[in-house]
């Protein structure tokens, strides 16, 4: 597939188009919580907050306090996505979905360390050295496995997932529910990725027009690198890598609204910042 031609025909963009971020609002958090992930939806933002082993699902109220969702228990949740009227969350061995006032849970056939879900499928890793497993929720069983480096996962659409490798070389893989996919390794200038840091992929988020944004963070400082890709189907191409100019970590995106949510946790100050993006 000619990825540049496909993107140009669908979005009127070339593969080297860049993304410009605009800060829309910032909300200071009054609770001493850490936000691990968020699910953006047109009506509400849901977050996973707590500490690494036990996380709660809830919202950030107008006062900046975390308000847990009383309909779901604390658990080792690994990801959350938002939709109109609720959220979907993947746990270590269960999936939970909120539809307005009802929450339904079901068991997964395997225990996941990392995972993400669409309406009908879950993709995840059972161990750092395992293949990526694909689970059909309607059948309640693993329907495929494919080789992919261990990393964070996001759903791109009903039929596709993206995996960003935690450790070097930080490759990004796009796969479909049949296990077909392609990978690309980012070209990060050495002056951006020095050996003194402890760099790790923090997130990978879908943008519109086939864009993907990967954030690599230095766990020993506030330095971050943002990496842009273009993807069509399971074809992916690296665009560019640049230092990120603020210390927040992007935790959620909503491509249809061109919205990004960033969590800031620096020196005791915690906040959520809402950004929009445009292409140039």
Short mmCIF file of N, CA, C and O in Angstrom, two decimals, residues 36-109:
data_model
loop_
_atom_site.label_atom_id
_atom_site.label_comp_id
_atom_site.label_asym_id
_atom_site.label_seq_id
_atom_site.Cartn_x
_atom_site.Cartn_y
_atom_site.Cartn_z
N UNK A 36 -3.16 6.97 35.89
CA UNK A 36 -2.44 6.07 35.01
C UNK A 36 -2.96 6.10 33.58
O UNK A 36 -2.20 5.92 32.63
N UNK A 37 -4.25 6.28 33.43
CA UNK A 37 -4.86 6.26 32.09
C UNK A 37 -6.20 6.96 32.17
O UNK A 37 -6.73 7.21 33.26
N UNK A 38 -6.75 7.29 31.02
CA UNK A 38 -8.05 7.96 30.97
C UNK A 38 -8.80 7.50 29.74
O UNK A 38 -8.21 7.02 28.77
N UNK A 39 -10.11 7.63 29.80
CA UNK A 39 -10.96 7.31 28.67
C UNK A 39 -11.80 8.52 28.32
O UNK A 39 -12.67 8.93 29.10
N UNK A 40 -11.52 9.13 27.20
CA UNK A 40 -12.27 10.32 26.78
C UNK A 40 -13.53 9.91 26.04
O UNK A 40 -13.53 8.99 25.23
N UNK A 41 -14.62 10.59 26.33
CA UNK A 41 -15.88 10.39 25.61
C UNK A 41 -16.55 11.75 25.47
O UNK A 41 -16.18 12.70 26.16
N UNK A 42 -17.53 11.89 24.58
CA UNK A 42 -18.17 13.20 24.39
C UNK A 42 -18.84 13.75 25.64
O UNK A 42 -19.01 14.96 25.76
N UNK A 43 -19.24 12.88 26.58
CA UNK A 43 -20.00 13.37 27.73
C UNK A 43 -19.21 13.40 29.04
O UNK A 43 -19.62 14.08 29.97
N UNK A 44 -18.09 12.67 29.13
CA UNK A 44 -17.38 12.62 30.40
C UNK A 44 -16.00 12.01 30.20
O UNK A 44 -15.78 11.23 29.30
N UNK A 45 -15.08 12.39 31.10
CA UNK A 45 -13.74 11.79 31.11
C UNK A 45 -13.62 10.88 32.33
O UNK A 45 -13.78 11.32 33.47
N UNK A 46 -13.33 9.60 32.07
CA UNK A 46 -13.10 8.63 33.14
C UNK A 46 -11.61 8.40 33.27
O UNK A 46 -10.88 8.42 32.28
N UNK A 47 -11.15 8.17 34.49
CA UNK A 47 -9.73 7.96 34.71
C UNK A 47 -9.50 6.70 35.54
O UNK A 47 -10.36 6.26 36.30
N UNK A 48 -8.30 6.12 35.36
CA UNK A 48 -7.79 5.09 36.24
C UNK A 48 -6.81 5.77 37.19
O UNK A 48 -5.82 6.35 36.74
N UNK A 49 -7.09 5.72 38.47
CA UNK A 49 -6.25 6.43 39.43
C UNK A 49 -5.99 5.55 40.64
O UNK A 49 -6.75 4.63 40.94
N UNK A 50 -4.89 5.82 41.33
CA UNK A 50 -4.55 5.07 42.53
C UNK A 50 -3.07 4.82 42.57
O UNK A 50 -2.27 5.71 42.33
N UNK A 51 -2.68 3.57 42.90
CA UNK A 51 -1.28 3.19 42.88
C UNK A 51 -1.14 1.96 42.00
O UNK A 51 -2.14 1.36 41.60
N UNK A 52 0.07 1.55 41.63
CA UNK A 52 0.23 0.55 40.58
C UNK A 52 -0.56 -0.74 40.76
O UNK A 52 -1.09 -1.28 39.80
N UNK A 53 -0.64 -1.26 41.97
CA UNK A 53 -1.28 -2.56 42.16
C UNK A 53 -2.81 -2.47 42.21
O UNK A 53 -3.50 -3.36 41.75
N UNK A 54 -3.33 -1.40 42.80
CA UNK A 54 -4.78 -1.28 42.96
C UNK A 54 -5.24 0.07 42.43
O UNK A 54 -4.83 1.11 42.91
N UNK A 55 -6.10 0.03 41.45
CA UNK A 55 -6.56 1.26 40.82
C UNK A 55 -8.08 1.34 40.88
O UNK A 55 -8.78 0.32 40.82
N UNK A 56 -8.59 2.56 41.00
CA UNK A 56 -10.03 2.81 40.96
C UNK A 56 -10.39 3.51 39.67
O UNK A 56 -9.61 4.27 39.10
N UNK A 57 -11.61 3.28 39.21
CA UNK A 57 -12.17 3.98 38.06
C UNK A 57 -13.08 5.07 38.58
O UNK A 57 -13.89 4.85 39.49
N UNK A 58 -12.97 6.27 38.04
CA UNK A 58 -13.82 7.36 38.49
C UNK A 58 -13.65 8.58 37.63
O UNK A 58 -13.13 8.51 36.50
N UNK A 59 -14.10 9.70 38.13
CA UNK A 59 -14.00 10.98 37.42
C UNK A 59 -13.31 11.99 38.32
O UNK A 59 -13.17 11.78 39.53
N UNK A 60 -12.86 13.07 37.71
CA UNK A 60 -12.34 14.21 38.45
C UNK A 60 -13.46 15.24 38.54
O UNK A 60 -13.93 15.76 37.52
N UNK A 61 -13.95 15.50 39.76
CA UNK A 61 -15.04 16.44 39.94
C UNK A 61 -14.61 17.88 39.73
O UNK A 61 -13.43 18.19 39.54
N UNK A 62 -15.58 18.78 39.77
CA UNK A 62 -15.31 20.19 39.51
C UNK A 62 -14.36 20.80 40.53
O UNK A 62 -13.66 21.77 40.24
N UNK A 63 -14.31 20.21 41.73
CA UNK A 63 -13.42 20.73 42.77
C UNK A 63 -12.00 20.20 42.62
O UNK A 63 -11.11 20.59 43.37
N UNK A 64 -11.78 19.30 41.63
CA UNK A 64 -10.48 18.71 41.45
C UNK A 64 -10.26 17.44 42.25
O UNK A 64 -9.17 16.87 42.24
N UNK A 65 -11.31 16.96 42.94
CA UNK A 65 -11.21 15.74 43.71
C UNK A 65 -11.59 14.53 42.86
O UNK A 65 -12.46 14.61 41.98
N UNK A 66 -10.96 13.40 43.16
CA UNK A 66 -11.26 12.15 42.47
C UNK A 66 -12.51 11.53 43.08
O UNK A 66 -12.61 11.35 44.30
N UNK A 67 -13.48 11.21 42.22
CA UNK A 67 -14.76 10.62 42.66
C UNK A 67 -14.85 9.21 42.08
O UNK A 67 -15.09 9.04 40.88
N UNK A 68 -14.66 8.15 42.89
CA UNK A 68 -14.70 6.79 42.36
C UNK A 68 -16.09 6.42 41.86
O UNK A 68 -17.11 6.89 42.38
N UNK A 69 -16.13 5.56 40.86
CA UNK A 69 -17.38 5.00 40.37
C UNK A 69 -17.82 3.91 41.35
O UNK A 69 -17.16 2.88 41.48
N UNK A 70 -18.94 4.14 42.03
CA UNK A 70 -19.39 3.20 43.06
C UNK A 70 -19.85 1.86 42.49
O UNK A 70 -20.01 0.90 43.24
N UNK A 71 -20.06 1.79 41.18
CA UNK A 71 -20.58 0.57 40.59
C UNK A 71 -19.50 -0.43 40.20
O UNK A 71 -19.80 -1.51 39.69
N UNK A 72 -18.24 -0.08 40.42
CA UNK A 72 -17.16 -1.01 40.07
C UNK A 72 -16.13 -1.01 41.18
O UNK A 72 -15.85 0.02 41.79
N UNK A 73 -15.60 -2.19 41.47
CA UNK A 73 -14.67 -2.34 42.57
C UNK A 73 -13.27 -1.91 42.18
O UNK A 73 -12.91 -1.85 41.00
N UNK A 74 -12.47 -1.63 43.19
CA UNK A 74 -11.04 -1.42 42.99
C UNK A 74 -10.44 -2.71 42.43
O UNK A 74 -10.89 -3.80 42.74
N UNK A 75 -9.45 -2.56 41.58
CA UNK A 75 -8.86 -3.77 41.02
C UNK A 75 -7.56 -3.48 40.31
O UNK A 75 -7.16 -2.33 40.14
N UNK A 76 -6.92 -4.52 39.85
CA UNK A 76 -5.70 -4.35 39.04
C UNK A 76 -6.05 -4.06 37.59
O UNK A 76 -5.71 -4.81 36.68
N UNK A 77 -6.77 -2.95 37.35
CA UNK A 77 -7.15 -2.58 35.99
C UNK A 77 -5.91 -2.18 35.20
O UNK A 77 -4.99 -1.58 35.73
N UNK A 78 -5.90 -2.52 33.91
CA UNK A 78 -4.72 -2.22 33.10
C UNK A 78 -5.00 -1.19 32.01
O UNK A 78 -4.07 -0.60 31.47
N UNK A 79 -6.27 -0.95 31.67
CA UNK A 79 -6.57 0.09 30.67
C UNK A 79 -8.03 0.48 30.78
O UNK A 79 -8.85 -0.24 31.35
N UNK A 80 -8.35 1.63 30.23
CA UNK A 80 -9.73 2.12 30.20
C UNK A 80 -9.94 2.90 28.91
O UNK A 80 -9.03 3.57 28.41
N UNK A 81 -11.13 2.79 28.35
CA UNK A 81 -11.53 3.61 27.20
C UNK A 81 -12.93 4.14 27.46
O UNK A 81 -13.73 3.49 28.13
N UNK A 82 -13.20 5.33 26.97
CA UNK A 82 -14.49 5.96 27.22
C UNK A 82 -15.39 5.92 25.99
O UNK A 82 -14.92 5.85 24.86
N UNK A 83 -16.67 5.93 26.23
CA UNK A 83 -17.66 6.05 25.15
C UNK A 83 -18.89 6.75 25.72
O UNK A 83 -18.99 6.97 26.93
N UNK A 84 -19.81 7.12 24.88
CA UNK A 84 -21.00 7.84 25.33
C UNK A 84 -21.75 6.98 26.35
O UNK A 84 -22.10 5.84 26.08
N UNK A 85 -21.94 7.53 27.54
CA UNK A 85 -22.68 6.83 28.57
C UNK A 85 -21.86 5.89 29.43
O UNK A 85 -22.42 5.19 30.28
N UNK A 86 -20.54 5.86 29.26
CA UNK A 86 -19.79 4.96 30.11
C UNK A 86 -18.37 4.72 29.69
O UNK A 86 -17.74 5.57 29.07
N UNK A 87 -17.85 3.53 30.01
CA UNK A 87 -16.46 3.18 29.79
C UNK A 87 -16.34 1.68 29.62
O UNK A 87 -17.25 0.91 29.94
N UNK A 88 -15.18 1.26 29.13
CA UNK A 88 -14.80 -0.15 29.09
C UNK A 88 -13.41 -0.25 29.71
O UNK A 88 -12.53 0.56 29.40
N UNK A 89 -13.21 -1.23 30.57
CA UNK A 89 -11.93 -1.39 31.25
C UNK A 89 -11.49 -2.84 31.19
O UNK A 89 -12.30 -3.75 31.33
N UNK A 90 -10.18 -3.02 30.98
CA UNK A 90 -9.58 -4.34 30.99
C UNK A 90 -8.87 -4.52 32.32
O UNK A 90 -8.08 -3.67 32.74
N UNK A 91 -9.15 -5.64 33.01
CA UNK A 91 -8.48 -5.98 34.24
C UNK A 91 -7.50 -7.12 34.02
O UNK A 91 -7.30 -7.57 32.88
N UNK A 92 -6.91 -7.60 35.11
CA UNK A 92 -5.95 -8.68 34.99
C UNK A 92 -6.57 -9.92 34.37
O UNK A 92 -5.95 -10.59 33.54
N UNK A 93 -7.82 -10.23 34.75
CA UNK A 93 -8.48 -11.39 34.15
C UNK A 93 -9.97 -11.15 34.00
O UNK A 93 -10.77 -12.08 34.09
N UNK A 94 -10.37 -9.91 33.78
CA UNK A 94 -11.77 -9.61 33.54
C UNK A 94 -11.89 -8.35 32.71
O UNK A 94 -10.95 -7.55 32.59
N UNK A 95 -13.05 -8.18 32.13
CA UNK A 95 -13.37 -6.96 31.41
C UNK A 95 -14.67 -6.43 31.98
O UNK A 95 -15.57 -7.20 32.31
N UNK A 96 -14.73 -5.13 32.18
CA UNK A 96 -15.93 -4.49 32.72
C UNK A 96 -16.38 -3.39 31.77
O UNK A 96 -15.54 -2.70 31.19
N UNK A 97 -17.68 -3.27 31.61
CA UNK A 97 -18.24 -2.24 30.74
C UNK A 97 -19.39 -1.54 31.45
O UNK A 97 -20.27 -2.19 32.01
N UNK A 98 -19.35 -0.22 31.44
CA UNK A 98 -20.44 0.57 31.98
C UNK A 98 -21.24 1.15 30.83
O UNK A 98 -20.69 1.83 29.95
N UNK A 99 -22.53 0.90 30.81
CA UNK A 99 -23.47 1.47 29.85
C UNK A 99 -24.51 2.25 30.65
O UNK A 99 -25.41 1.66 31.25
N UNK A 100 -24.33 3.56 30.72
CA UNK A 100 -25.18 4.42 31.52
C UNK A 100 -25.15 3.98 32.98
O UNK A 100 -24.13 4.07 33.62
N UNK A 101 -26.22 3.42 33.54
CA UNK A 101 -26.23 3.09 34.96
C UNK A 101 -25.93 1.63 35.25
O UNK A 101 -25.99 1.20 36.41
N UNK A 102 -25.60 0.85 34.25
CA UNK A 102 -25.34 -0.57 34.45
C UNK A 102 -23.87 -0.90 34.16
O UNK A 102 -23.29 -0.41 33.20
N UNK A 103 -23.28 -1.73 35.04
CA UNK A 103 -21.93 -2.22 34.84
C UNK A 103 -21.99 -3.75 34.73
O UNK A 103 -22.55 -4.42 35.59
N UNK A 104 -21.42 -4.27 33.65
CA UNK A 104 -21.37 -5.71 33.46
C UNK A 104 -19.91 -6.15 33.39
O UNK A 104 -19.08 -5.47 32.79
N UNK A 105 -19.62 -7.28 34.02
CA UNK A 105 -18.26 -7.82 34.00
C UNK A 105 -18.28 -9.24 33.46
O UNK A 105 -19.28 -9.95 33.56
N UNK A 106 -17.18 -9.63 32.86
CA UNK A 106 -17.03 -11.00 32.39
C UNK A 106 -15.56 -11.40 32.52
O UNK A 106 -14.67 -10.56 32.49
N UNK A 107 -15.33 -12.71 32.68
CA UNK A 107 -13.98 -13.23 32.86
C UNK A 107 -13.28 -13.37 31.52
O UNK A 107 -13.89 -13.69 30.50
N UNK A 108 -11.98 -13.12 31.52
CA UNK A 108 -11.14 -13.36 30.37
C UNK A 108 -10.53 -14.75 30.48
O UNK A 108 -10.28 -15.24 31.59
N UNK A 109 -10.25 -15.39 29.36
CA UNK A 109 -9.72 -16.76 29.42
C UNK A 109 -8.26 -16.83 29.85
O UNK A 109 -7.77 -17.92 30.17
#
